[in-house]
PDB file of N, CA, C and O in Angstrom:
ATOM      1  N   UNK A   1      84.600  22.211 271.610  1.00 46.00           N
ATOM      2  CA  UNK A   1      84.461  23.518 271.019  1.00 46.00           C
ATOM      3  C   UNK A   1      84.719  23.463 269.534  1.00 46.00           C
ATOM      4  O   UNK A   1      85.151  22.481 268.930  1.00 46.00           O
ATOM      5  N   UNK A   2      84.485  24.331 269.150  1.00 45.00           N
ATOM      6  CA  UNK A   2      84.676  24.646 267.319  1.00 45.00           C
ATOM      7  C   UNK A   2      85.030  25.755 267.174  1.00 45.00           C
ATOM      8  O   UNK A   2      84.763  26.751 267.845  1.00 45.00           O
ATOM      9  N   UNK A   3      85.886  25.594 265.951  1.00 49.00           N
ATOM     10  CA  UNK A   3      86.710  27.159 265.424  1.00 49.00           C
ATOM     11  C   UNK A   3      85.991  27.583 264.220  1.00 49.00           C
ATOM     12  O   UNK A   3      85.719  26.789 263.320  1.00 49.00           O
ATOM     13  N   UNK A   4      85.672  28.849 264.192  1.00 48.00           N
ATOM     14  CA  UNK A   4      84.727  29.187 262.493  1.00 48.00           C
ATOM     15  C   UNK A   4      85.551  29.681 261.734  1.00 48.00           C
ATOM     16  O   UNK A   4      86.462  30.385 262.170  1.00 48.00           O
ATOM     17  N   UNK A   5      85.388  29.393 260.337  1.00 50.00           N
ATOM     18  CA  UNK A   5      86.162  29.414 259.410  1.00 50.00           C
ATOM     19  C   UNK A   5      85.400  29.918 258.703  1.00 50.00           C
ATOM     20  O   UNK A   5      84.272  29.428 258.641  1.00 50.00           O
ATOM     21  N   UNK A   6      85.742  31.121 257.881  1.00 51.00           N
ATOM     22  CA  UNK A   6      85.227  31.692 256.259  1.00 51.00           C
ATOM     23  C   UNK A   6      86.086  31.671 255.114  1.00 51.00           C
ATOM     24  O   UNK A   6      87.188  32.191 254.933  1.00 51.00           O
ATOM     25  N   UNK A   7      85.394  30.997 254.411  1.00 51.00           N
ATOM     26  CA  UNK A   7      86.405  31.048 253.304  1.00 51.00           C
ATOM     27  C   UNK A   7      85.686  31.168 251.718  1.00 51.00           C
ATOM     28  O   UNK A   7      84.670  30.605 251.312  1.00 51.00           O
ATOM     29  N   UNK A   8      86.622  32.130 250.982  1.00 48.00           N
ATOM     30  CA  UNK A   8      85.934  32.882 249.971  1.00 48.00           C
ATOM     31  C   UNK A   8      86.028  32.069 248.643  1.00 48.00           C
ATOM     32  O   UNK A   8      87.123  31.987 248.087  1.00 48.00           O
ATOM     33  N   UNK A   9      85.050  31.530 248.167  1.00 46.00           N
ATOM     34  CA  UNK A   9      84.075  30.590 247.613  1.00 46.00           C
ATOM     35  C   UNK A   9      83.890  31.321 245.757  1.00 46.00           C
ATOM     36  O   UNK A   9      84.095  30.658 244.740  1.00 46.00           O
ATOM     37  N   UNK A  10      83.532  32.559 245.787  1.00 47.00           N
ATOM     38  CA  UNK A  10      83.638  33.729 244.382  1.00 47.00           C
ATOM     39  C   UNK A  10      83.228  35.056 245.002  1.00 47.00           C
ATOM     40  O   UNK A  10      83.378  35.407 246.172  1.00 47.00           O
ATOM     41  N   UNK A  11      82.665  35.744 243.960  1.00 45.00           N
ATOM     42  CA  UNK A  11      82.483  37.189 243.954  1.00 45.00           C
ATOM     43  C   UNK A  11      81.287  36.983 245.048  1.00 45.00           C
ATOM     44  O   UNK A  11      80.308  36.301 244.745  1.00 45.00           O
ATOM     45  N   UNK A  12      81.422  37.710 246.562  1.00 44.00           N
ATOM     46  CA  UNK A  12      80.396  38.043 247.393  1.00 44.00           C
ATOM     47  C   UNK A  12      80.096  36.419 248.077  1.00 44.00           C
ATOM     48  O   UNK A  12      79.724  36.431 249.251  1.00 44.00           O
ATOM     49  N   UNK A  13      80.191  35.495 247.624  1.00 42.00           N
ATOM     50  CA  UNK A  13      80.005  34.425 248.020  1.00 42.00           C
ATOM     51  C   UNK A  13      80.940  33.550 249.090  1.00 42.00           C
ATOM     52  O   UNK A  13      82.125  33.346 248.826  1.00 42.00           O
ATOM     53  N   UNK A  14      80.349  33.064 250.274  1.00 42.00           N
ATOM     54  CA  UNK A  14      80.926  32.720 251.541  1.00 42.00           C
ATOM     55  C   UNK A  14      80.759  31.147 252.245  1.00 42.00           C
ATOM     56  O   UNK A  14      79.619  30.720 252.429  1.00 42.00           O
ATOM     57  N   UNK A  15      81.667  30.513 252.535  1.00 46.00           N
ATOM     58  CA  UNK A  15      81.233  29.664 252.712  1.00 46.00           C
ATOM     59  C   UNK A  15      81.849  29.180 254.086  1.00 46.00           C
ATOM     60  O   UNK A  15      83.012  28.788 254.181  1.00 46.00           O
ATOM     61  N   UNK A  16      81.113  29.232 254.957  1.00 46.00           N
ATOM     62  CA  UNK A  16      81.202  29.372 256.944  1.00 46.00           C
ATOM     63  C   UNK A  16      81.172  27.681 256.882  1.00 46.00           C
ATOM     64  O   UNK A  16      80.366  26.904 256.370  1.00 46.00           O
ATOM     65  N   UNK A  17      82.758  27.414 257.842  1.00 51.00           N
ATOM     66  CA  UNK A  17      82.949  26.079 258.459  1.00 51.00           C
ATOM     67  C   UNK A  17      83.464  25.907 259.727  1.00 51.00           C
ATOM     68  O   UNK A  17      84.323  26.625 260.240  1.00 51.00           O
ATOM     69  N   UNK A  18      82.918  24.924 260.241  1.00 57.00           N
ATOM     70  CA  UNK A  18      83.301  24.554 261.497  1.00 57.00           C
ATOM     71  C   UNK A  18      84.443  23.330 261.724  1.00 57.00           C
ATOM     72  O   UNK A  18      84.170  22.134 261.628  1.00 57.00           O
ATOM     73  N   UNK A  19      85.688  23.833 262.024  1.00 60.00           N
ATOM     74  CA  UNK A  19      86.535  22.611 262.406  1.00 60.00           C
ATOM     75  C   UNK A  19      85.947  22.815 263.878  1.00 60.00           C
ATOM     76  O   UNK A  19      85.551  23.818 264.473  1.00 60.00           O
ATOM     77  N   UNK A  20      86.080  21.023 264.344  1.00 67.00           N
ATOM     78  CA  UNK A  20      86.143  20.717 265.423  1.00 67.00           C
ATOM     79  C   UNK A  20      87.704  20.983 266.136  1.00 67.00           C
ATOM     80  O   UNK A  20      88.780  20.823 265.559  1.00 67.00           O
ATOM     81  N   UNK A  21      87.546  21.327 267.216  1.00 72.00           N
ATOM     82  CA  UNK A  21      89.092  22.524 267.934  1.00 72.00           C
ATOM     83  C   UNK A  21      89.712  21.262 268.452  1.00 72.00           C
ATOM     84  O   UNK A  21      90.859  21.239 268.896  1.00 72.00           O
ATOM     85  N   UNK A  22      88.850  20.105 268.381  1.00 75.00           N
ATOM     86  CA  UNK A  22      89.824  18.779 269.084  1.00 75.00           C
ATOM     87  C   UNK A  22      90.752  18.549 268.260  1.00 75.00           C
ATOM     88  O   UNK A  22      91.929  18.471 268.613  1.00 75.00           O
ATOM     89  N   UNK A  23      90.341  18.404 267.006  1.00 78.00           N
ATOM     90  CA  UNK A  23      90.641  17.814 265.619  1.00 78.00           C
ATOM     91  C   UNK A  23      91.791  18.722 265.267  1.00 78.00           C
ATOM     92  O   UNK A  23      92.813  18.077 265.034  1.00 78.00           O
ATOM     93  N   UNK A  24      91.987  20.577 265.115  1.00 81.00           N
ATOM     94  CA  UNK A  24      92.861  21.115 265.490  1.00 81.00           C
ATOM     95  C   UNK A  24      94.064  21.066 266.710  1.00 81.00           C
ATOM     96  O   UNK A  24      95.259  21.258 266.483  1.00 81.00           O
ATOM     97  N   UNK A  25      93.465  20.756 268.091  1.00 83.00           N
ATOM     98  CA  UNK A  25      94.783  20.615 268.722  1.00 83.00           C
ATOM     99  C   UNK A  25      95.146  19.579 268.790  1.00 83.00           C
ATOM    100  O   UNK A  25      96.128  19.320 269.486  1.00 83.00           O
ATOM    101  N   UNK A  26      94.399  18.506 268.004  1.00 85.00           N
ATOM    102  CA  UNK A  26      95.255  17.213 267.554  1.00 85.00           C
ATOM    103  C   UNK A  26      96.511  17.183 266.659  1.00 85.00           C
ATOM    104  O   UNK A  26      97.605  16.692 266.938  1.00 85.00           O
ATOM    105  N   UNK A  27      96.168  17.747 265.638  1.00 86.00           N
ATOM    106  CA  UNK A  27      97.831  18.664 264.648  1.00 86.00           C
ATOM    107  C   UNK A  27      98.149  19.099 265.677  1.00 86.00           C
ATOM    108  O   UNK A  27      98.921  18.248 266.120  1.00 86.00           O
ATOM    109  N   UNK A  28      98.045  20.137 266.613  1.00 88.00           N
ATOM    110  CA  UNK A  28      98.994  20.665 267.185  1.00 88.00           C
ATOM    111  C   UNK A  28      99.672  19.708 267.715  1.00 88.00           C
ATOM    112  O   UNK A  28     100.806  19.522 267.274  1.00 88.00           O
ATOM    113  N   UNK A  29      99.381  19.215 268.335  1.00 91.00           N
ATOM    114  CA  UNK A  29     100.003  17.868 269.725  1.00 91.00           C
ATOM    115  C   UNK A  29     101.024  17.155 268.476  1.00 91.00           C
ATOM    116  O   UNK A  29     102.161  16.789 268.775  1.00 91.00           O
ATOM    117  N   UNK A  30     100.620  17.040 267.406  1.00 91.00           N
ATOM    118  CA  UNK A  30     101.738  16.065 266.930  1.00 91.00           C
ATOM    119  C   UNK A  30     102.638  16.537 266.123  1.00 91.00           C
ATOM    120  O   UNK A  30     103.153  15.800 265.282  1.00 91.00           O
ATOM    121  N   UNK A  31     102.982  17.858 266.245  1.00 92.00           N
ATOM    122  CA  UNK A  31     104.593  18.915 266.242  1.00 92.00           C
ATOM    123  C   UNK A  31     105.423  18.918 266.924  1.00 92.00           C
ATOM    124  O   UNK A  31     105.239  18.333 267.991  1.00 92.00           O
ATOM    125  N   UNK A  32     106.415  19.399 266.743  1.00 93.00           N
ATOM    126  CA  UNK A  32     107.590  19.259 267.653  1.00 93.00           C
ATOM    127  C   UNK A  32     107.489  20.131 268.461  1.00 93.00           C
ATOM    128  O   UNK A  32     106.861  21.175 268.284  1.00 93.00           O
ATOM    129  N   UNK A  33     108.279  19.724 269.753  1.00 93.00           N
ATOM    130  CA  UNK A  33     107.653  20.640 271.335  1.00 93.00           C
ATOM    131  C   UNK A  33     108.693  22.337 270.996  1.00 93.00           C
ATOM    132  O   UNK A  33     108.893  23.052 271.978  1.00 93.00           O
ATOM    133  N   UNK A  34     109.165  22.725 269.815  1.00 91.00           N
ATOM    134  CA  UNK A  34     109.549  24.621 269.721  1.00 91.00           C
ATOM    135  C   UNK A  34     108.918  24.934 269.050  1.00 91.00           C
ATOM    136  O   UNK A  34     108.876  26.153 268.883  1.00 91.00           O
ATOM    137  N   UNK A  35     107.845  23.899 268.067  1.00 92.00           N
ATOM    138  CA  UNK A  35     106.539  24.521 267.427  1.00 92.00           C
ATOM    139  C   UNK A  35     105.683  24.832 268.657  1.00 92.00           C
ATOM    140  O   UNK A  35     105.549  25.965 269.118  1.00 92.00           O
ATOM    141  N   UNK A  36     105.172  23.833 269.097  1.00 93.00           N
ATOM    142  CA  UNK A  36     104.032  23.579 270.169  1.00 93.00           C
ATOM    143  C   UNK A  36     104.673  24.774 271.095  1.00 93.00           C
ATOM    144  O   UNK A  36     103.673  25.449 271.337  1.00 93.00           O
ATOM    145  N   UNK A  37     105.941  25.511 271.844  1.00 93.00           N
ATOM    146  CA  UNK A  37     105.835  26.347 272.539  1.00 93.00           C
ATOM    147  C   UNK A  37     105.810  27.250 271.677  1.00 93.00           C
ATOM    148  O   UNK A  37     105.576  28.278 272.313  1.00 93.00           O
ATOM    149  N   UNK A  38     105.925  27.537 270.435  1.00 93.00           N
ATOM    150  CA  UNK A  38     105.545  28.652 269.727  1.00 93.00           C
ATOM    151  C   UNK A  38     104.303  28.838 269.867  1.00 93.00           C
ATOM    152  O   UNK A  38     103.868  29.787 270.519  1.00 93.00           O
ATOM    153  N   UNK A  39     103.555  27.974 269.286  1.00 92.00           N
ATOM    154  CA  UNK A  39     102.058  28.400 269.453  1.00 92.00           C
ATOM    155  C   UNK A  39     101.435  28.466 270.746  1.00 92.00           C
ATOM    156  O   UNK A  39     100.515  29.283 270.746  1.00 92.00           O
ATOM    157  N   UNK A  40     101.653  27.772 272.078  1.00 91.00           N
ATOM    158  CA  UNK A  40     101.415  28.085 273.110  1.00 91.00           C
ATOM    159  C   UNK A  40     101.571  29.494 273.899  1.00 91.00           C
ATOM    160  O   UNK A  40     100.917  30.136 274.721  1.00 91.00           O
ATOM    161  N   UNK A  41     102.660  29.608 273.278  1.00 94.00           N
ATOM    162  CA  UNK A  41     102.763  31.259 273.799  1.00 94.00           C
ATOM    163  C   UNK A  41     101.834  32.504 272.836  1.00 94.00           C
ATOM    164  O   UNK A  41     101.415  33.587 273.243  1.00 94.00           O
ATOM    165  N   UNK A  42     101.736  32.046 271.792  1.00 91.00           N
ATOM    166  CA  UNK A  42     100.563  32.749 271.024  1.00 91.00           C
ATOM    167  C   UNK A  42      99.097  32.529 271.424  1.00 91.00           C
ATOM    168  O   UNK A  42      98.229  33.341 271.105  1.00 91.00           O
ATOM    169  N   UNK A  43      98.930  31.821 271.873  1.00 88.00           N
ATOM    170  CA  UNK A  43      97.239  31.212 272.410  1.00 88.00           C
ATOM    171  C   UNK A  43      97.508  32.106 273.542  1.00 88.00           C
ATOM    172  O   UNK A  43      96.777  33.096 273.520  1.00 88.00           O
ATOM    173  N   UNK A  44      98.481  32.057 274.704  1.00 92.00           N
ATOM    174  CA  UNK A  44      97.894  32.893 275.442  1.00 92.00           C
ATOM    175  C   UNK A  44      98.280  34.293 275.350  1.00 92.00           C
ATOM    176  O   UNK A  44      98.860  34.868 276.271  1.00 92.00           O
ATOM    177  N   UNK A  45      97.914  34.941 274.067  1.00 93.00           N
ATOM    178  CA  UNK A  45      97.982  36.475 273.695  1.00 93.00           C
ATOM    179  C   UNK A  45      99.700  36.940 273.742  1.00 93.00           C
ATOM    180  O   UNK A  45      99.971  38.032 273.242  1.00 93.00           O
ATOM    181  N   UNK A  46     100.779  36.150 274.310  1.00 94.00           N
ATOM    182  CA  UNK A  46     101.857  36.921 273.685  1.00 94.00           C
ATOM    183  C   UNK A  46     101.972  37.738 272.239  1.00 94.00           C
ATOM    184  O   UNK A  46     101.276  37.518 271.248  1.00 94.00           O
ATOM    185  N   UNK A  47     103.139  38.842 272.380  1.00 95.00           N
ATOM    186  CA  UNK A  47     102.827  39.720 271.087  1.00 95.00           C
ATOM    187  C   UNK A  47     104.208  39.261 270.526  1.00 95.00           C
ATOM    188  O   UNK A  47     105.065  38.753 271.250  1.00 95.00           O
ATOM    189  N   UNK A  48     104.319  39.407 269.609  1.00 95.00           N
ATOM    190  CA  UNK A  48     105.511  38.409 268.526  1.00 95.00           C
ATOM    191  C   UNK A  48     106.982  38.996 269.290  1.00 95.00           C
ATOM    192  O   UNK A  48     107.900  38.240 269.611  1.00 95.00           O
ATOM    193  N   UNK A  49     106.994  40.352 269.484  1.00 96.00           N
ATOM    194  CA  UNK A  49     108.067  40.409 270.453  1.00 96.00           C
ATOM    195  C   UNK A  49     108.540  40.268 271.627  1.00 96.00           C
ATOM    196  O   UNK A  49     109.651  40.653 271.992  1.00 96.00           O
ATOM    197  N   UNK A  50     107.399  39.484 272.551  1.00 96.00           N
ATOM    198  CA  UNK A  50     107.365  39.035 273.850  1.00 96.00           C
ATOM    199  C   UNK A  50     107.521  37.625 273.551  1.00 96.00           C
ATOM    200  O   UNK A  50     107.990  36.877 274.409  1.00 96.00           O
ATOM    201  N   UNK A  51     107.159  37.181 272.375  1.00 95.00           N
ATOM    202  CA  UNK A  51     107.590  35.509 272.195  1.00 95.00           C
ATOM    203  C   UNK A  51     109.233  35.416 271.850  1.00 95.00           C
ATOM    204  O   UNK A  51     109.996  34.591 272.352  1.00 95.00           O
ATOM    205  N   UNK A  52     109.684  36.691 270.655  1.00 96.00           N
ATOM    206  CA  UNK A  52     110.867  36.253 270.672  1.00 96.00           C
ATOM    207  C   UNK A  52     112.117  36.768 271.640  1.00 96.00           C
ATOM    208  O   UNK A  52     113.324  36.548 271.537  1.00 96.00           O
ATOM    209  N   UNK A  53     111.379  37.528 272.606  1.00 96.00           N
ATOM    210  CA  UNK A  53     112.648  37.435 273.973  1.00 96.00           C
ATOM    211  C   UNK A  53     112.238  36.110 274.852  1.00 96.00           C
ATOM    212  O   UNK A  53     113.226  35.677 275.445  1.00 96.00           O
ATOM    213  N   UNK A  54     111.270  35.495 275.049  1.00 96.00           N
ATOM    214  CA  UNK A  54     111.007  34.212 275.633  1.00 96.00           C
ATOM    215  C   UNK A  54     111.453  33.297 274.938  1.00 96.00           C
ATOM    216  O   UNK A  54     111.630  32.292 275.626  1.00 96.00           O
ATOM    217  N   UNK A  55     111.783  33.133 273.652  1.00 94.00           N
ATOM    218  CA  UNK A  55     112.385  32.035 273.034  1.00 94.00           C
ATOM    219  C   UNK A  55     113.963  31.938 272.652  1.00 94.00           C
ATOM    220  O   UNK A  55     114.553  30.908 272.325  1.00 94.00           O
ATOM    221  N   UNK A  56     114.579  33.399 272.783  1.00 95.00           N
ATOM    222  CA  UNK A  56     115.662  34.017 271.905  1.00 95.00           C
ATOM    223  C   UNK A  56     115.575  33.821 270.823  1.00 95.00           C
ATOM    224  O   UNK A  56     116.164  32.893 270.268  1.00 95.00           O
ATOM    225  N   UNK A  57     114.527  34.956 270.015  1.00 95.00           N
ATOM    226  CA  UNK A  57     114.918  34.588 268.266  1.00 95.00           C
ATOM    227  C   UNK A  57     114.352  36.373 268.045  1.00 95.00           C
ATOM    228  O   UNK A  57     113.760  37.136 268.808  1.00 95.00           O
ATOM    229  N   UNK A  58     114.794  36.507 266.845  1.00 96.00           N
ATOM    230  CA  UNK A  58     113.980  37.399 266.540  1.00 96.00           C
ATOM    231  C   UNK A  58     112.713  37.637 265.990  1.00 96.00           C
ATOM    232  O   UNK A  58     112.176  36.837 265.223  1.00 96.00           O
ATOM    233  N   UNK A  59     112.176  38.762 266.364  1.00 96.00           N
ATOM    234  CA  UNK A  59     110.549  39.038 265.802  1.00 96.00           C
ATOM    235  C   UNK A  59     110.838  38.496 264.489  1.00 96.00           C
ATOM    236  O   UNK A  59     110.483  37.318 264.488  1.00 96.00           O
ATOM    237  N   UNK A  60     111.411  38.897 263.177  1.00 96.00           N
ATOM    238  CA  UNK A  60     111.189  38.341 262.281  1.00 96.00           C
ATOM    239  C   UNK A  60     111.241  37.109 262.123  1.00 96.00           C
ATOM    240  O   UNK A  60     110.753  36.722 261.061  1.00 96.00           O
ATOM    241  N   UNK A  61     111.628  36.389 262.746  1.00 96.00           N
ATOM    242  CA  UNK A  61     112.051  34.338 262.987  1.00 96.00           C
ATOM    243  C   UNK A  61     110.511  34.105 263.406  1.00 96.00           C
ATOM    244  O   UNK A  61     109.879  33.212 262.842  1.00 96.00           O
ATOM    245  N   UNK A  62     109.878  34.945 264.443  1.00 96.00           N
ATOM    246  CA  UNK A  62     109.207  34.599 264.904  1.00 96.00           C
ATOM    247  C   UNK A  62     107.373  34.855 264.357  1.00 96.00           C
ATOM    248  O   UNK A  62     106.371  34.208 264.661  1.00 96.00           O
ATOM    249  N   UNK A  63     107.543  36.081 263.450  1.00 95.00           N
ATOM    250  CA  UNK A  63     106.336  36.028 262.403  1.00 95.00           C
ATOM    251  C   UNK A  63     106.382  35.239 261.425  1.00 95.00           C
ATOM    252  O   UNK A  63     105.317  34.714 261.100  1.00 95.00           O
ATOM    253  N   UNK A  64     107.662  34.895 260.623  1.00 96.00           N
ATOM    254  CA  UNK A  64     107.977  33.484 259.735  1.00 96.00           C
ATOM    255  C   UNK A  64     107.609  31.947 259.872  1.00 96.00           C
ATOM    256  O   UNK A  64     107.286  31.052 259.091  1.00 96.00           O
ATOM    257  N   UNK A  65     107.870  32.105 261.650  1.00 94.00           N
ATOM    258  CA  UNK A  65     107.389  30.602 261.767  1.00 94.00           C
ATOM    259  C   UNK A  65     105.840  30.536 262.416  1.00 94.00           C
ATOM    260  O   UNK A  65     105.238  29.514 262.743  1.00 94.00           O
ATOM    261  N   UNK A  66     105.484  31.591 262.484  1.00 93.00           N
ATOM    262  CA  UNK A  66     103.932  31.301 262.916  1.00 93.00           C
ATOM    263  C   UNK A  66     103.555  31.420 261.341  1.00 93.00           C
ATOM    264  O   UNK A  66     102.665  30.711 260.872  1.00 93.00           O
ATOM    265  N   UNK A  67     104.044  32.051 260.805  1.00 93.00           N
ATOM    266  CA  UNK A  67     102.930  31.775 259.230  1.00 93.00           C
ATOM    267  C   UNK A  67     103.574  30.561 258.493  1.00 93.00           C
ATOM    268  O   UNK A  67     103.073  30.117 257.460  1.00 93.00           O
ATOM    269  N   UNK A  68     104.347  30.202 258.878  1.00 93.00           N
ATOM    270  CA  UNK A  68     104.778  28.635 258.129  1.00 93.00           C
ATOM    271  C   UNK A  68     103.273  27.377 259.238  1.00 93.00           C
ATOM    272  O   UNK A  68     102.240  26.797 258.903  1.00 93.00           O
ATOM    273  N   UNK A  69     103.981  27.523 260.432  1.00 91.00           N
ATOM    274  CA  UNK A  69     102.761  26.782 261.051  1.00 91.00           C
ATOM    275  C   UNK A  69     101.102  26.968 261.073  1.00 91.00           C
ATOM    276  O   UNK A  69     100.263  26.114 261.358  1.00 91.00           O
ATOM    277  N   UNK A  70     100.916  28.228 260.717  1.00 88.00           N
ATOM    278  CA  UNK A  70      99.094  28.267 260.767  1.00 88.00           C
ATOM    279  C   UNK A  70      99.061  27.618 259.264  1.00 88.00           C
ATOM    280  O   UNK A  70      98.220  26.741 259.067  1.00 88.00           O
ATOM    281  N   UNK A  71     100.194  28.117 257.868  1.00 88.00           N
ATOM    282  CA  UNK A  71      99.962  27.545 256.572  1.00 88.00           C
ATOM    283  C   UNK A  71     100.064  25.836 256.638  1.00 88.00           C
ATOM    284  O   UNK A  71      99.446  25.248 255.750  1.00 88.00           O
ATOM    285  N   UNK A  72     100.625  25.209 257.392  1.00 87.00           N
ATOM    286  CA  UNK A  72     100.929  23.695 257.772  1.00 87.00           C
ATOM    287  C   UNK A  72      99.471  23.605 258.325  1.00 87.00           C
ATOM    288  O   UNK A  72      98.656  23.059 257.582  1.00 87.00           O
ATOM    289  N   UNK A  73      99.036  24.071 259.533  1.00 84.00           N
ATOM    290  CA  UNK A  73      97.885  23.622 260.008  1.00 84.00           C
ATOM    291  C   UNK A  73      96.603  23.739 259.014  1.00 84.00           C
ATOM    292  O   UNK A  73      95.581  23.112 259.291  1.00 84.00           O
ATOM    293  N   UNK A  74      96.665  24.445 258.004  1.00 82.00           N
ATOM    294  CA  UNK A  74      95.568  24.801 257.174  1.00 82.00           C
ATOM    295  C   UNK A  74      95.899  23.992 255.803  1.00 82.00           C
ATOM    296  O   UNK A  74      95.015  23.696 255.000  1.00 82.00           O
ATOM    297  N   UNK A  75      97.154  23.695 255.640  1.00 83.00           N
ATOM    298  CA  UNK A  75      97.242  21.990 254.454  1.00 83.00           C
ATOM    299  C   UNK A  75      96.668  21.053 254.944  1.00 83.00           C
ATOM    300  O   UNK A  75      95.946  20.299 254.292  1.00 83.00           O
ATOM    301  N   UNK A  76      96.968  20.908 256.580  1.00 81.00           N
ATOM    302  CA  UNK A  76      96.551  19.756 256.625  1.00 81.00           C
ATOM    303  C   UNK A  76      94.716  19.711 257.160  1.00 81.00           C
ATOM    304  O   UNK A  76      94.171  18.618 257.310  1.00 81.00           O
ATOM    305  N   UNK A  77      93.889  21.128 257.413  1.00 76.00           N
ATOM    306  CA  UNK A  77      92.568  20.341 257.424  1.00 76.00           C
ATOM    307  C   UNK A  77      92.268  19.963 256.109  1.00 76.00           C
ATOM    308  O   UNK A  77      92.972  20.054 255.104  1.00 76.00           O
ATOM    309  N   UNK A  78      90.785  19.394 256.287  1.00 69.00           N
ATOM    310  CA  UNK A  78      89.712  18.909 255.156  1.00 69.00           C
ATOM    311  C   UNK A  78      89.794  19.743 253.922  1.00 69.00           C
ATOM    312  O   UNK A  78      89.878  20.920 254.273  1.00 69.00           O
ATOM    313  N   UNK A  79      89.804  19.631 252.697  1.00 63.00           N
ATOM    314  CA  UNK A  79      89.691  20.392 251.660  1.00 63.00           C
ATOM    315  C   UNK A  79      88.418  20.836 251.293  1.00 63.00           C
ATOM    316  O   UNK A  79      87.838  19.997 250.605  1.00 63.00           O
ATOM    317  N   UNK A  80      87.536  22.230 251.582  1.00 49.00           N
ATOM    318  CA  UNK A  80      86.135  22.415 251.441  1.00 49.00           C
ATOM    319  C   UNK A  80      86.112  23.175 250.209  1.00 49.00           C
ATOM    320  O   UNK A  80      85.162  23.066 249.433  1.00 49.00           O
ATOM    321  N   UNK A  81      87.545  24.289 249.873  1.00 40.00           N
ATOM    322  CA  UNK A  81      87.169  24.917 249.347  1.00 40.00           C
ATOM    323  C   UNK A  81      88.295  25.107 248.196  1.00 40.00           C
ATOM    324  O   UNK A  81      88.113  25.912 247.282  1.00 40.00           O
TER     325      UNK A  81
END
């Protein structure tokens, strides 16, 4: 499968990419397993406050470290743009 990506290029201008989703849950797989259940519980639609009574943390711990990890997962693809 493939994940689509847009990313803004200048004024009105777009530039549509395809990571391969292997190549993505390959980063994933090689995090540590309270990242990897972080994001596992986000893939299957938990809402940030159903993750942080399943994890014990709080919602705010728990919107912090999903935007630290999607910003980690997005250093580390390909540089297009």
């Amino acid at each position: 499968g493939f994940i689509y990506c847009q990313g803004r290029l200048g004024p009105g201008k777009f530039n549509e990419l395809l990571y391969d989703y292997n190549y993505i849950l390959n980063l994933i797989d090689k995090m540590d397993i309270p990242t990897r259940a972080l994001i596992g519980l986000l893939i299957q639609g938990k809402s940030y406050k159903e993750i942080g009574n399943i994890l014990n943390m709080k919602e705010g711990t728990v919107k912090s470290r999903i935007h630290n990890v999607r910003k980690k997962i997005k250093n580390l693809l390909p540089e297009y743009f």
